[in-house]
Amino acid sequence: MADTAMSVDEKFCLSEVLDTFKSCLTENKEVIIDKYVAGWRGLVRFMNSLGSIFSFISKDAVSKIQIMVNLRNGENGEQYFTIQSMVKYELDNGLVDTTKRGSHPDSGCRTLLRLHRALRWLELFLERLRTSAEDSKTSVMCSEAYSESLAQFHPWLIQKAAGMAFCALPGRLTFFEVMNVGSPEQVVAMLGEALPLISEVYQITEDLYAKHDLLGIP
Ligand SMILES: CCCCCCCC/C=C\CCCCCCCC(=O)N[C@@H](COP(=O)(O)O)[C@H](O)/C=C/CCCCCCCCCCCCC
């Protein structure tokens, strides 16, 4: 049974998120939805600790996480064990609006695609953080990562609101402290460990969605 309650107030722990993404993949390289969602939940906790200016982002992420949790807890929950089984089940049963919005606005494939696009932003942002100089600005790194990924899928108003929120990000050192991992060197080492796993999960999902022509679900 997947978690039904969303707790977003617990303290963030980067190693916990790292472990969750690590445990996302099965031996057959399928992506386990419960673990994927748990990874996002950890990231949302972290974002909440940065201040209420991020709450509009947090709310959207939480609502998408909750849609996935509800699908896992629904009568066909077993079909949502992995992203691969979800895609097969929803496509076989006509449960995805692939070209225009219709009767399945909250399909698993559509909802997960939004998180998947955000995972690309995360990958780009973390890579910038990992290789950043002491005087680098988190707001700039975050904004560049956003422009290269999620921004193309967001309307102007959301882009502006996101840009304003990024300006409220703490400086690099404070940001590292909130991660609660240790020294900056330890943070960099942790990021170096986390990134290949996040990239692998991203690429597997990207390839699967591309294979089924699902990357543009409206
Ligand atoms: C080691 C950790 C360091 C980094 C921690 C990052 C923590 C980030 C946590 C959560 C990120 C939120 C993910 C947001 C998912 C957005 C999905 C989306 O694109 N939704 C839009 C489209 O949905 P539909 O309308 O089609 O259903 C929706 O319109 C979006 C609304 C809200 C704005 C989303 C802005 C996203 C900016 C992502 C950067 C987050 C910055 C966090 C800074 C640490």
Coordinates of N, CA, C and O in Angstrom, one line a residue, residues 57-59 80 120 127 135-136 166:
I57 N 4.8 26.6 -5.7 CA 5.5 25.5 -6.4 C 5.2 24.2 -5.6 O 4.9 23.1 -6.2
S58 N 5.4 24.3 -4.3 CA 5.2 23.2 -3.4 C 3.8 22.6 -3.6 O 3.6 21.4 -3.7
K59 N 2.8 23.5 -3.7 CA 1.4 23.0 -3.8 C 1.2 22.2 -5.1 O 0.5 21.2 -5.1
Y80 N 0.2 0.3 -11.2 CA 1.0 1.5 -11.0 C 2.3 1.2 -10.2 O 2.8 2.1 -9.6
R120 N 14.4 16.9 -14.7 CA 15.5 17.4 -15.6 C 16.0 18.7 -15.0 O 17.2 19.0 -15.0
E127 N 23.8 19.7 -10.9 CA 25.1 19.7 -11.6 C 25.7 21.1 -11.4 O 27.0 21.1 -11.2
D135 N 31.6 31.8 -4.9 CA 30.9 33.0 -5.0 C 29.7 32.8 -6.0 O 29.1 33.8 -6.4
S136 N 29.4 31.6 -6.4 CA 28.3 31.4 -7.4 C 27.0 31.7 -6.7 O 26.8 31.4 -5.5
F166 N 13.0 32.3 -7.3 CA 14.4 32.0 -7.3 C 15.3 33.1 -6.6 O 16.3 32.8 -6.0

